[in-house]
Coordinates of C-alpha atoms in Angstrom, one line a residue:
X148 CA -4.2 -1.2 16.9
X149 CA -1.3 -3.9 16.8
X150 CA 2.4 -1.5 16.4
X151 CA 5.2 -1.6 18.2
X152 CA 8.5 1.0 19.0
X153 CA 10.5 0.3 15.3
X154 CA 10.1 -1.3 12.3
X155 CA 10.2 -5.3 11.7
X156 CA 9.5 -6.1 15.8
X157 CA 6.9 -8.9 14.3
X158 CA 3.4 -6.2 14.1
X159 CA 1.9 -8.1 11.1
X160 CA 2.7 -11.5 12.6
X161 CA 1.1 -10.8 15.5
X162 CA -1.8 -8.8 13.7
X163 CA -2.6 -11.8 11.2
X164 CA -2.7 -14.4 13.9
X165 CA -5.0 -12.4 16.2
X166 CA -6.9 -11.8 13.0
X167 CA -6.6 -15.4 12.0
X168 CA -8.5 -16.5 15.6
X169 CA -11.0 -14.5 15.2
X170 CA -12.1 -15.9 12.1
X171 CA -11.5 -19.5 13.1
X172 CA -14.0 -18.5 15.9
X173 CA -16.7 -17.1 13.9
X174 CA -16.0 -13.6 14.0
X175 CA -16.0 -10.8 11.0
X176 CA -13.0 -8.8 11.2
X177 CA -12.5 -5.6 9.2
X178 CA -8.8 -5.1 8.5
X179 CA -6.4 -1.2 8.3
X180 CA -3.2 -0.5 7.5
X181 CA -1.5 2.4 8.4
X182 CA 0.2 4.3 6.2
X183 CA 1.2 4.0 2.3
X184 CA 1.2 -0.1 1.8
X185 CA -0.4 -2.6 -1.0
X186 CA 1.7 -6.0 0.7
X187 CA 0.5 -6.4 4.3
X188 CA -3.5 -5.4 3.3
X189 CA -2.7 -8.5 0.8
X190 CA -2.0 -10.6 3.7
X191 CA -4.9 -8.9 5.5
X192 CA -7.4 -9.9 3.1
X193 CA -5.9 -13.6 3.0
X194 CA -7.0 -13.6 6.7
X195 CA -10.0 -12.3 6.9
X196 CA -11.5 -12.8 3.3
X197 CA -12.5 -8.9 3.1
X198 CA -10.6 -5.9 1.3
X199 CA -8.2 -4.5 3.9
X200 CA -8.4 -0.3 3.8
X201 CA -5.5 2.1 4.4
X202 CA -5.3 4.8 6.8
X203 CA -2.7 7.3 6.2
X204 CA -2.8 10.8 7.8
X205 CA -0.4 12.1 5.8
X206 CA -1.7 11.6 2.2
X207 CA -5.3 11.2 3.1
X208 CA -6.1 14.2 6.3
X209 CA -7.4 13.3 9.2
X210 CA -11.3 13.9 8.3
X211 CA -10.6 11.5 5.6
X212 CA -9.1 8.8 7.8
X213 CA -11.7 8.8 9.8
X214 CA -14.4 8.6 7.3
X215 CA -12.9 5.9 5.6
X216 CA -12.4 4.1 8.8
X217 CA -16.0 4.5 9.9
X218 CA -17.6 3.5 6.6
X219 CA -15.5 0.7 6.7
X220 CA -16.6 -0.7 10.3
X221 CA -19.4 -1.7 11.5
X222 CA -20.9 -2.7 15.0
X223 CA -21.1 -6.4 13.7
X224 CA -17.5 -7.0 13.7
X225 CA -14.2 -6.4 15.0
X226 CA -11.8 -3.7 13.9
X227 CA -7.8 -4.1 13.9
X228 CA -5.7 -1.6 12.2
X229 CA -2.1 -2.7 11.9
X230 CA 0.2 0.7 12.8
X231 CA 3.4 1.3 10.0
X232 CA 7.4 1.6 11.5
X233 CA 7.3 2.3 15.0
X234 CA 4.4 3.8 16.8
X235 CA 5.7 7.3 17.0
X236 CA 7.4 7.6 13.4
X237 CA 5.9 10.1 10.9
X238 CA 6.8 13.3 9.3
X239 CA 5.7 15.9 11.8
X240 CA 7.9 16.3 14.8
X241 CA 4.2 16.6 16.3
X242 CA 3.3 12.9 15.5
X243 CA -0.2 13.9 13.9
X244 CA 0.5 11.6 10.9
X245 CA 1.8 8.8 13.2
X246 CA 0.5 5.3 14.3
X247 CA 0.1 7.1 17.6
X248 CA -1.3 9.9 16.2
X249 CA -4.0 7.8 13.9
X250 CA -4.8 5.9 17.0
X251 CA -5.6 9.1 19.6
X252 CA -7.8 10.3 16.6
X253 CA -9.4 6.8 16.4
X254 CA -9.5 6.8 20.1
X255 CA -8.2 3.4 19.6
X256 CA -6.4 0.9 22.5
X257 CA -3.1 0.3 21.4
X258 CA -1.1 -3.0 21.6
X259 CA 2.2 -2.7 21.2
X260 CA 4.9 -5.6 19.9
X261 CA 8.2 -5.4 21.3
X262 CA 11.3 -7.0 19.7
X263 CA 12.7 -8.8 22.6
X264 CA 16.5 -9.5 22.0
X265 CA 19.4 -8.0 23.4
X266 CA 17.4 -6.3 26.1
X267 CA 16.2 -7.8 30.1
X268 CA 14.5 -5.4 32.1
X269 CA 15.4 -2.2 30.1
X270 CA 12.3 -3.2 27.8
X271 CA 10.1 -1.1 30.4
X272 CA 12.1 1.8 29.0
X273 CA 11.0 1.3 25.9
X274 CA 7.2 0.8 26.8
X275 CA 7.6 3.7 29.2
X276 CA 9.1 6.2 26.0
X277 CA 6.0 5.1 24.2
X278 CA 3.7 5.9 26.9
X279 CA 5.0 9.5 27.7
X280 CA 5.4 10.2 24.2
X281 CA 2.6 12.6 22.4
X282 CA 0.7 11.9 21.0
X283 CA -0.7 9.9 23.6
X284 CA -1.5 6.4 23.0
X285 CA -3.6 4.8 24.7
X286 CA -1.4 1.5 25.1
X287 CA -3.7 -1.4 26.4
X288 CA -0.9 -4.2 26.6
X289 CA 2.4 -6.0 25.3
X290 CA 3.2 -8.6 23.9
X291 CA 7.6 -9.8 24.0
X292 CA 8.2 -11.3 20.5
X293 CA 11.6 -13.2 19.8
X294 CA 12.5 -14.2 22.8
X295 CA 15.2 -15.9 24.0
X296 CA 14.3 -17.8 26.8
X297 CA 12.2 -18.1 30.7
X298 CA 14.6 -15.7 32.0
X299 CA 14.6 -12.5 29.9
X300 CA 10.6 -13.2 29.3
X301 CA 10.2 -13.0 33.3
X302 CA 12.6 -10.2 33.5
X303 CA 10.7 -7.7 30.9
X304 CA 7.3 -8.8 31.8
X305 CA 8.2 -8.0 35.8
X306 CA 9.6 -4.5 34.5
X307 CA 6.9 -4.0 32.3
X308 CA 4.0 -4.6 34.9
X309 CA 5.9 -2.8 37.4
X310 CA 6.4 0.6 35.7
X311 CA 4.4 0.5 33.0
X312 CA 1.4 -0.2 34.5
X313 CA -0.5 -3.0 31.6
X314 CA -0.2 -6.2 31.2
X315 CA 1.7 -8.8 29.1
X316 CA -0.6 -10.3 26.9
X317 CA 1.7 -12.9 25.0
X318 CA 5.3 -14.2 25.1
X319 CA 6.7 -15.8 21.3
X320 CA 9.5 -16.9 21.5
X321 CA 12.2 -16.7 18.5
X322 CA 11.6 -18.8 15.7
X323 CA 12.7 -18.6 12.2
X324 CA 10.0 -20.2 10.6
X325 CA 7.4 -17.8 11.2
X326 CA 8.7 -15.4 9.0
X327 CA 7.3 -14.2 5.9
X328 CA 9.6 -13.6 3.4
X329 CA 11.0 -10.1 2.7
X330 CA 12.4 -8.4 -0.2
X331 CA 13.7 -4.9 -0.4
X332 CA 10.3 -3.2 -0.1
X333 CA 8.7 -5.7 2.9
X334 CA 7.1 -8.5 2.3
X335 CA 6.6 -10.7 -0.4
X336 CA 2.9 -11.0 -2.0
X337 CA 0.9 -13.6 -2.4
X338 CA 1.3 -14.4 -5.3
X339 CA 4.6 -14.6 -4.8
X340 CA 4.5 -17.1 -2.0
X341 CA 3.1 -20.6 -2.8
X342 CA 2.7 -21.8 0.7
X343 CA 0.9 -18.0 1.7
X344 CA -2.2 -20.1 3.5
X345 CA 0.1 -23.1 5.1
X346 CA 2.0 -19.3 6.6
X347 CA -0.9 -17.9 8.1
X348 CA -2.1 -21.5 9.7
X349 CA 1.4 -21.2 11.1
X350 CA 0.9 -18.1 12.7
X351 CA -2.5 -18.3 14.1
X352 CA -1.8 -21.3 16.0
X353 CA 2.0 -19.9 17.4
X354 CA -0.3 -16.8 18.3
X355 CA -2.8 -18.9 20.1
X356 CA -0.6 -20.7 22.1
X357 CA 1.6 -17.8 23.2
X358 CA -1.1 -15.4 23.6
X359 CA -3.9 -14.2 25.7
X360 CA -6.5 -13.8 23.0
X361 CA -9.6 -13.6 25.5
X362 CA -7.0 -10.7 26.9
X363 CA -6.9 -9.1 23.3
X364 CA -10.4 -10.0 22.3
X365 CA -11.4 -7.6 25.6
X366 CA -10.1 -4.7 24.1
X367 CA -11.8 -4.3 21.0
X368 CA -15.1 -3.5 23.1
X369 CA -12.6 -0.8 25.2
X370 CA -12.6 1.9 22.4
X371 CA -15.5 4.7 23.2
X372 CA -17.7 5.5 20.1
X373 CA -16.2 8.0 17.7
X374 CA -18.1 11.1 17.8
X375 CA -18.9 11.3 14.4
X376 CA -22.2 9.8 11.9
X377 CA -21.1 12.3 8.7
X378 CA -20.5 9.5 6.4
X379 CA -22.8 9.2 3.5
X380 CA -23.2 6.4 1.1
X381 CA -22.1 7.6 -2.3
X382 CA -24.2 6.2 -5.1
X383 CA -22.2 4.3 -7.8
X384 CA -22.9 5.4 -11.2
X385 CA -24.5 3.5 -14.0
X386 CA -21.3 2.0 -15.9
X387 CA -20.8 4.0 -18.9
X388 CA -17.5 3.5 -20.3
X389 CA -15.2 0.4 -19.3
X390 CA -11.4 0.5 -18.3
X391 CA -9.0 -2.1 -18.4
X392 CA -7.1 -2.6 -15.4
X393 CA -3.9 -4.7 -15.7
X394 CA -4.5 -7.2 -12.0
X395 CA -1.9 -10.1 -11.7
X396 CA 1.1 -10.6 -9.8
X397 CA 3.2 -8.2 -11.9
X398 CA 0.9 -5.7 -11.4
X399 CA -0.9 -5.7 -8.2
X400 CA -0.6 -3.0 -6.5
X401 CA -4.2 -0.9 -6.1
X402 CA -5.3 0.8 -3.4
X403 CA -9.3 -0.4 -3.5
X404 CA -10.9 3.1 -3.2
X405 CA -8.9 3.8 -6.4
X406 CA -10.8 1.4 -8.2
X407 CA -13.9 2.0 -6.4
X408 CA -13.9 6.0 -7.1
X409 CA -13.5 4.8 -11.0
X410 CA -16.8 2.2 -10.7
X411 CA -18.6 5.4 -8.3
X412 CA -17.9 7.8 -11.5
X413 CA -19.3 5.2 -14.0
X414 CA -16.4 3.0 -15.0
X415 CA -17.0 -0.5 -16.0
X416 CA -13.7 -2.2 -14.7
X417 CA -12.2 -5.1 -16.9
X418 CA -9.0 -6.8 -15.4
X419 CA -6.2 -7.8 -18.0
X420 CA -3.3 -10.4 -17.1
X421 CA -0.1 -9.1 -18.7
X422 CA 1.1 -12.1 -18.2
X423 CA -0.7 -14.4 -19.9
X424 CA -3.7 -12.3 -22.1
X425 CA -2.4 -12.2 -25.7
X426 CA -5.0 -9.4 -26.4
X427 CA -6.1 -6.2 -25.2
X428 CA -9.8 -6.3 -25.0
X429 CA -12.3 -3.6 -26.2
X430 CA -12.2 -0.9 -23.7
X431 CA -12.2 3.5 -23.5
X432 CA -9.4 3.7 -20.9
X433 CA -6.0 1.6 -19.3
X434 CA -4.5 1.6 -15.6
X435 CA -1.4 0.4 -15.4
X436 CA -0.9 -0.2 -11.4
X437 CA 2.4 -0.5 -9.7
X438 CA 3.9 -4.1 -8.4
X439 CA 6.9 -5.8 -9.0
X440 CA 7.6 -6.1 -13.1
X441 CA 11.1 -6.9 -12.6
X442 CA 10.3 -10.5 -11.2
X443 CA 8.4 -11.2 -14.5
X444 CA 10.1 -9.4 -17.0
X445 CA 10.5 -12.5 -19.1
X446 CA 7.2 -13.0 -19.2
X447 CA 6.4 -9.7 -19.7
X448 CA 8.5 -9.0 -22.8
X449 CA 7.5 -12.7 -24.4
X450 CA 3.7 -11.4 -24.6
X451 CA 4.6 -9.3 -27.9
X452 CA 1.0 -9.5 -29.0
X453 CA 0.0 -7.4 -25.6
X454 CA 2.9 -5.3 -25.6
X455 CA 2.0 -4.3 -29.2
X456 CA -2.0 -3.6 -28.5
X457 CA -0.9 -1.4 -25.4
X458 CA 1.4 0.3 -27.7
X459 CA -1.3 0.6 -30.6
X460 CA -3.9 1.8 -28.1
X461 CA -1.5 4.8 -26.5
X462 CA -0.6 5.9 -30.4
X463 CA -4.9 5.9 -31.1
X464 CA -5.2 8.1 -28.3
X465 CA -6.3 6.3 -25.2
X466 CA -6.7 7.7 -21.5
X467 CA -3.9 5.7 -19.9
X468 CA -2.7 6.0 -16.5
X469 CA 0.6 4.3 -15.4
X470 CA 2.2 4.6 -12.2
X471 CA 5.6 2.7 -11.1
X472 CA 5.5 -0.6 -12.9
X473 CA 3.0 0.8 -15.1
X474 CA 5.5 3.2 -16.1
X475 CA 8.4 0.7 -16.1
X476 CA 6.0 -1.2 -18.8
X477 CA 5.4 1.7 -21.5
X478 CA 9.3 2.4 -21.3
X479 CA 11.2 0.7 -24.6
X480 CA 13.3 -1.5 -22.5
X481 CA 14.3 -2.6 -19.1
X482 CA 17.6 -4.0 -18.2
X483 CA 17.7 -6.2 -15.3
X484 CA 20.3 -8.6 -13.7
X485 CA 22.4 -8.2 -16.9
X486 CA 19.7 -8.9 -19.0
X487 CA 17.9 -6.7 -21.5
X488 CA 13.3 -6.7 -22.2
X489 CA 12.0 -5.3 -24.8
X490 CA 8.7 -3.9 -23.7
X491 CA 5.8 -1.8 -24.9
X492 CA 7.9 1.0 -26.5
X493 CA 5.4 3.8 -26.1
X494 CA 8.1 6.3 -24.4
X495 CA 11.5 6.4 -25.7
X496 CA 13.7 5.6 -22.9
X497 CA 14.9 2.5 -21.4
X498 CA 15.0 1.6 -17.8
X499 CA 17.3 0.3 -15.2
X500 CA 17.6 -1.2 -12.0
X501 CA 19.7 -0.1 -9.0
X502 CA 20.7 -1.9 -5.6
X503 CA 20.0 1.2 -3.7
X504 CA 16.1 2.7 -3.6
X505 CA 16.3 5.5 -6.3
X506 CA 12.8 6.9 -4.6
X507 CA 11.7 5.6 -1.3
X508 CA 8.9 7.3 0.9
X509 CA 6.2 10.7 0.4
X510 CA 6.4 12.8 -2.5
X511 CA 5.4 16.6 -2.0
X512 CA 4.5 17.6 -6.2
X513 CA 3.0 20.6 -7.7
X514 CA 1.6 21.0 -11.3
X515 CA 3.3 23.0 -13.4
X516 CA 0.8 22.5 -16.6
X517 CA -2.6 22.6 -17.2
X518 CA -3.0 19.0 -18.8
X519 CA -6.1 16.3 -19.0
X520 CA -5.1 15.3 -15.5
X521 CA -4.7 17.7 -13.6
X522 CA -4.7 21.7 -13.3
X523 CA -1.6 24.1 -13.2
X524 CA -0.7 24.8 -9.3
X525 CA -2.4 21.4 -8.0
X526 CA -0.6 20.3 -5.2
X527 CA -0.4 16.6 -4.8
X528 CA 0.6 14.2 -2.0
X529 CA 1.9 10.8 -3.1
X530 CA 4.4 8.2 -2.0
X531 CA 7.0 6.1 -4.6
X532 CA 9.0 3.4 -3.6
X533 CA 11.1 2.3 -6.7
X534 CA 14.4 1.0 -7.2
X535 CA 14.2 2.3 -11.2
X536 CA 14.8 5.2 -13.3
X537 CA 15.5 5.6 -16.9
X538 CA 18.6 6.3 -18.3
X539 CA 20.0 7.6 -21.8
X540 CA 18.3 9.9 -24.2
X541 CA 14.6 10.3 -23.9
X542 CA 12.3 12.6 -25.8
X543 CA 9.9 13.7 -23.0
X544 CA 7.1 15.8 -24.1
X545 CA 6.5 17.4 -20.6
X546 CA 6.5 16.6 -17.3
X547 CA 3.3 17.4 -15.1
X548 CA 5.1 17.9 -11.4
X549 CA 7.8 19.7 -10.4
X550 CA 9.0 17.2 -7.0
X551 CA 9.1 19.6 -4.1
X552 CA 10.1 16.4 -2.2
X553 CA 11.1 13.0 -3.3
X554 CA 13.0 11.7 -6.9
X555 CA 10.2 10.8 -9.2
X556 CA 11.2 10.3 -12.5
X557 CA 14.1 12.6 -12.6
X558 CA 15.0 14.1 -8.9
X559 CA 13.1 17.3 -9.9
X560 CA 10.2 16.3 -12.2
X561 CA 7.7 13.8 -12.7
X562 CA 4.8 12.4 -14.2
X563 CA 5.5 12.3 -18.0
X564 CA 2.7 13.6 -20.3
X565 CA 1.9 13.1 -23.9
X566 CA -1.5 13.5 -25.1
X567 CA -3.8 11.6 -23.0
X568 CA -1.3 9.9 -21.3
X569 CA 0.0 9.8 -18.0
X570 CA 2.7 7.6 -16.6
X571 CA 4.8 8.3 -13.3
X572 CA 6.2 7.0 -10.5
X573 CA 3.8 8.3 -7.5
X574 CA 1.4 6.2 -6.1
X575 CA -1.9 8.6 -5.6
X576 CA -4.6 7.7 -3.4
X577 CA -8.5 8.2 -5.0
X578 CA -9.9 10.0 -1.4
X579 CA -7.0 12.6 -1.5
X580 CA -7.9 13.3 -4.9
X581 CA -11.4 13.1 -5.6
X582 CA -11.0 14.8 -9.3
X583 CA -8.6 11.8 -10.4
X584 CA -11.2 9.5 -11.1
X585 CA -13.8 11.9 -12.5
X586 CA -11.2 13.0 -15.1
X587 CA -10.5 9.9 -16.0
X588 CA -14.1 8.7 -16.5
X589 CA -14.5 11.8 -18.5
X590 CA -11.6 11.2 -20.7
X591 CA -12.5 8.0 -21.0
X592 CA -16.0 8.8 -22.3
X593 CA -14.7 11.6 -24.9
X594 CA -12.3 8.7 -26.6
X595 CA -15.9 6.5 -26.6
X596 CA -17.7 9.1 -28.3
X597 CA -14.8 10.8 -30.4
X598 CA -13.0 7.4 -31.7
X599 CA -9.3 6.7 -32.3
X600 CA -7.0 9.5 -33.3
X601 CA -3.0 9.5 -33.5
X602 CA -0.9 10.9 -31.4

């Protein structure tokens, strides 16, 4: 595991450019993410050409972590898992859902980045806090990002011998044009960044020249076997309904087992590009994913012909499930840097944009309806991140959720129902909820066999 004491110390920089020599040298490399995150496994999967999984204690349990992180690995190929905020941040005081607690369950050796400036010696402190800190990680070596110079490198790396007991493995010195650009949720996409490749080229080579890779390269082969062969392959379905997944750099984010549990419970997938597909094809059910509409709203509002099939579709009767930009998609209109979209029109209320996060981090829900989705007194654990929410009158025909923590759509409620569609602003993750895609297979299937009908 690459993490490091806080937040933006340099984790991913370091993780794709350890990632990215291990490639160049032949290796496989199978790719985690801690926590609730669709950008960095992006940049993951630009590495290492392979989907990039996330483990999250919190909205997945630990049995499930570990399953999905087993089934995921092999013997053939190296494992990184890149930790999320510092190494000890989570939402138990106990650190269970923590990097440090996903890696003591992984039994995983721990490299941890540390943001170098403004500090000499007193850096030791730091590693020394992490050490002593349960839950225990096992922290295998260092590495001093940003720094400012011979001095203050040889002044933390004596300390943090000294007392700390491990070893520097690397010394990067500051420099601006590593960075990948941020926006006010992390990091930019892909998509979203022309020169993405040129970056990670970058990288890899500052990492191989101020790192010990043989050094890191040793410590994959230092975590013990995990105690565990449950894991059984699930058998995908024959495809016998298809769903039509909106995939393009408006809408982008997916977690992969999402789509994979649809395609296990016998969904054909078809991808639409709201961008630039005029038409919606033939198909029994729509996801609408999460991204970042707002940077194409243009575009997205110019593509009346699409905006009116989606529309069209909802009224016949559809299964159609929209979370975040999904959402922001069926609303009527979205105003944005002083400018007014039109959009799809299939809820009546218009959305804005603020300069503060409106919902940022875990949503605690519970059902408070029995609905196509999901049952009366279902408990769900999500996460939002969303700078949005509507505003003037709305006719809302329920909500499904009361938020026991969290904004969702209002503060208190979310998850907006009417007939067989669903549109809110949680993110849900398929292995935390099994039943998701199975209902939505089945629903799927009942609007194949029974046909169009208004709602």
């Amino acid at each position: 595991m690459i993490s490091a004491p806080h937040k933006s110390s340099g984790k991913t920089l370091v993780s794709l450019g350890v990632m990215y020599n291990l490639v160049q040298e032949g290796f496989s490399v199978n790719s985690f993410k801690k926590g609730p995150d669709y950008i960095d496994p992006m940049w993951h999967r630009l590495v290492t050409g392979s989907q990039c999984r996330n483990l999250d204690p919190f909205l997945m349990g630990a049995g499930n972590c570990l399953d999905s992180f087993i089934s995921n690995s092999d013997e053939k190929s190296f494992s990184l898992i890149e930790g999320n905020h510092g190494l000890h941040d989570g939402m138990d005081v106990d650190g269970a859902d923590s990097s440090a607690g996903l890696a003591e369950l992984l039994e995983t050796p721990v490299v941890l980045v540390v943001d170098s400036q403004k500090m000499n010696r007193g850096a030791a402190a730091i590693v020394k806090g992490m050490q002593s800190m349960p839950p225990k990680a096992c922290i295998k070596g260092v590495i001093l990002n940003r720094l400012q110079g011979a001095r203050q490198e040889e002044k933390q790396r004596s300390a943090i011998e000294r007392f700390c007991g491990v070893p520097v493995l690397g010394a990067i010195p500051k420099d601006g044009a590593l960075a990948i650009t941020e926006r006010q949720l992390g990091l930019t996409t892909i998509d979203e960044t022309a020169d993405a490749e040129t970056i990670i080229r970058n990288v890899g080579e500052k990492i191989a020249g101020c790192c010990d890779l043989q050094a890191i390269r040793s410590l994959f082969s230092q975590a013990p076997p995990l105690k565990t062969s449950q894991v059984k392959a699930e058998r995908k379905a024959i495809a016998s309904v298809s769903i039509g997944v909106f995939m393009d750099p408006a809408f982008c984010f997916y977690y992969p087992e999402n789509l994979e549990a649809l395609a296990k419970n016998g969904a054909e997938l078809v991808f639409i590009n709201a961008l630039e597909d005029a038409s919606l094809p033939d198909v029994d059910g729509l996801y609408l994913g999460g991204g970042f509409p707002e940077s194409f709203l243009r575009e997205l509002s110019g593509n009346r012909s699409l905006l009116r099939d989606v529309r069209e579709a909802a009224r016949s009767g559809i299964p159609l499930y929209a979370e975040c930009g999904g959402l922001i998609y069926l609303c009527s209109a979205a105003h944005y840097e002083g400018e007014t979209y039109p959009l799809a029109n299939v809820f009546p209320f218009e959305m804005g944009f603020q300069n503060k996060p409106v919902g940022h981090g875990y949503l605690d829900m519970k059902s408070v309806c029995d609905s196509p989705w999901f049952a009366k007194g279902e408990r769900i654990r999500a996460h939002e991140f969303h700078y949005s929410k509507p505003f003037g009158s709305s006719e809302i025909d329920a909500y499904q959720f009361e938020v026991l923590r969290g904004f969702g759509v209002t503060g208190k409620r979310d998850g907006v129902l009417r007939g067989n569609l669903f549109a809110s602003f949680a993110h849900l993750h398929a292995v935390a909820n099994p039943g998701w895609a199975r209902r939505f297979v089945a629903l799927a299937s009942d609007y194949k066999v029974k046909g169009r009908y208004a709602v």
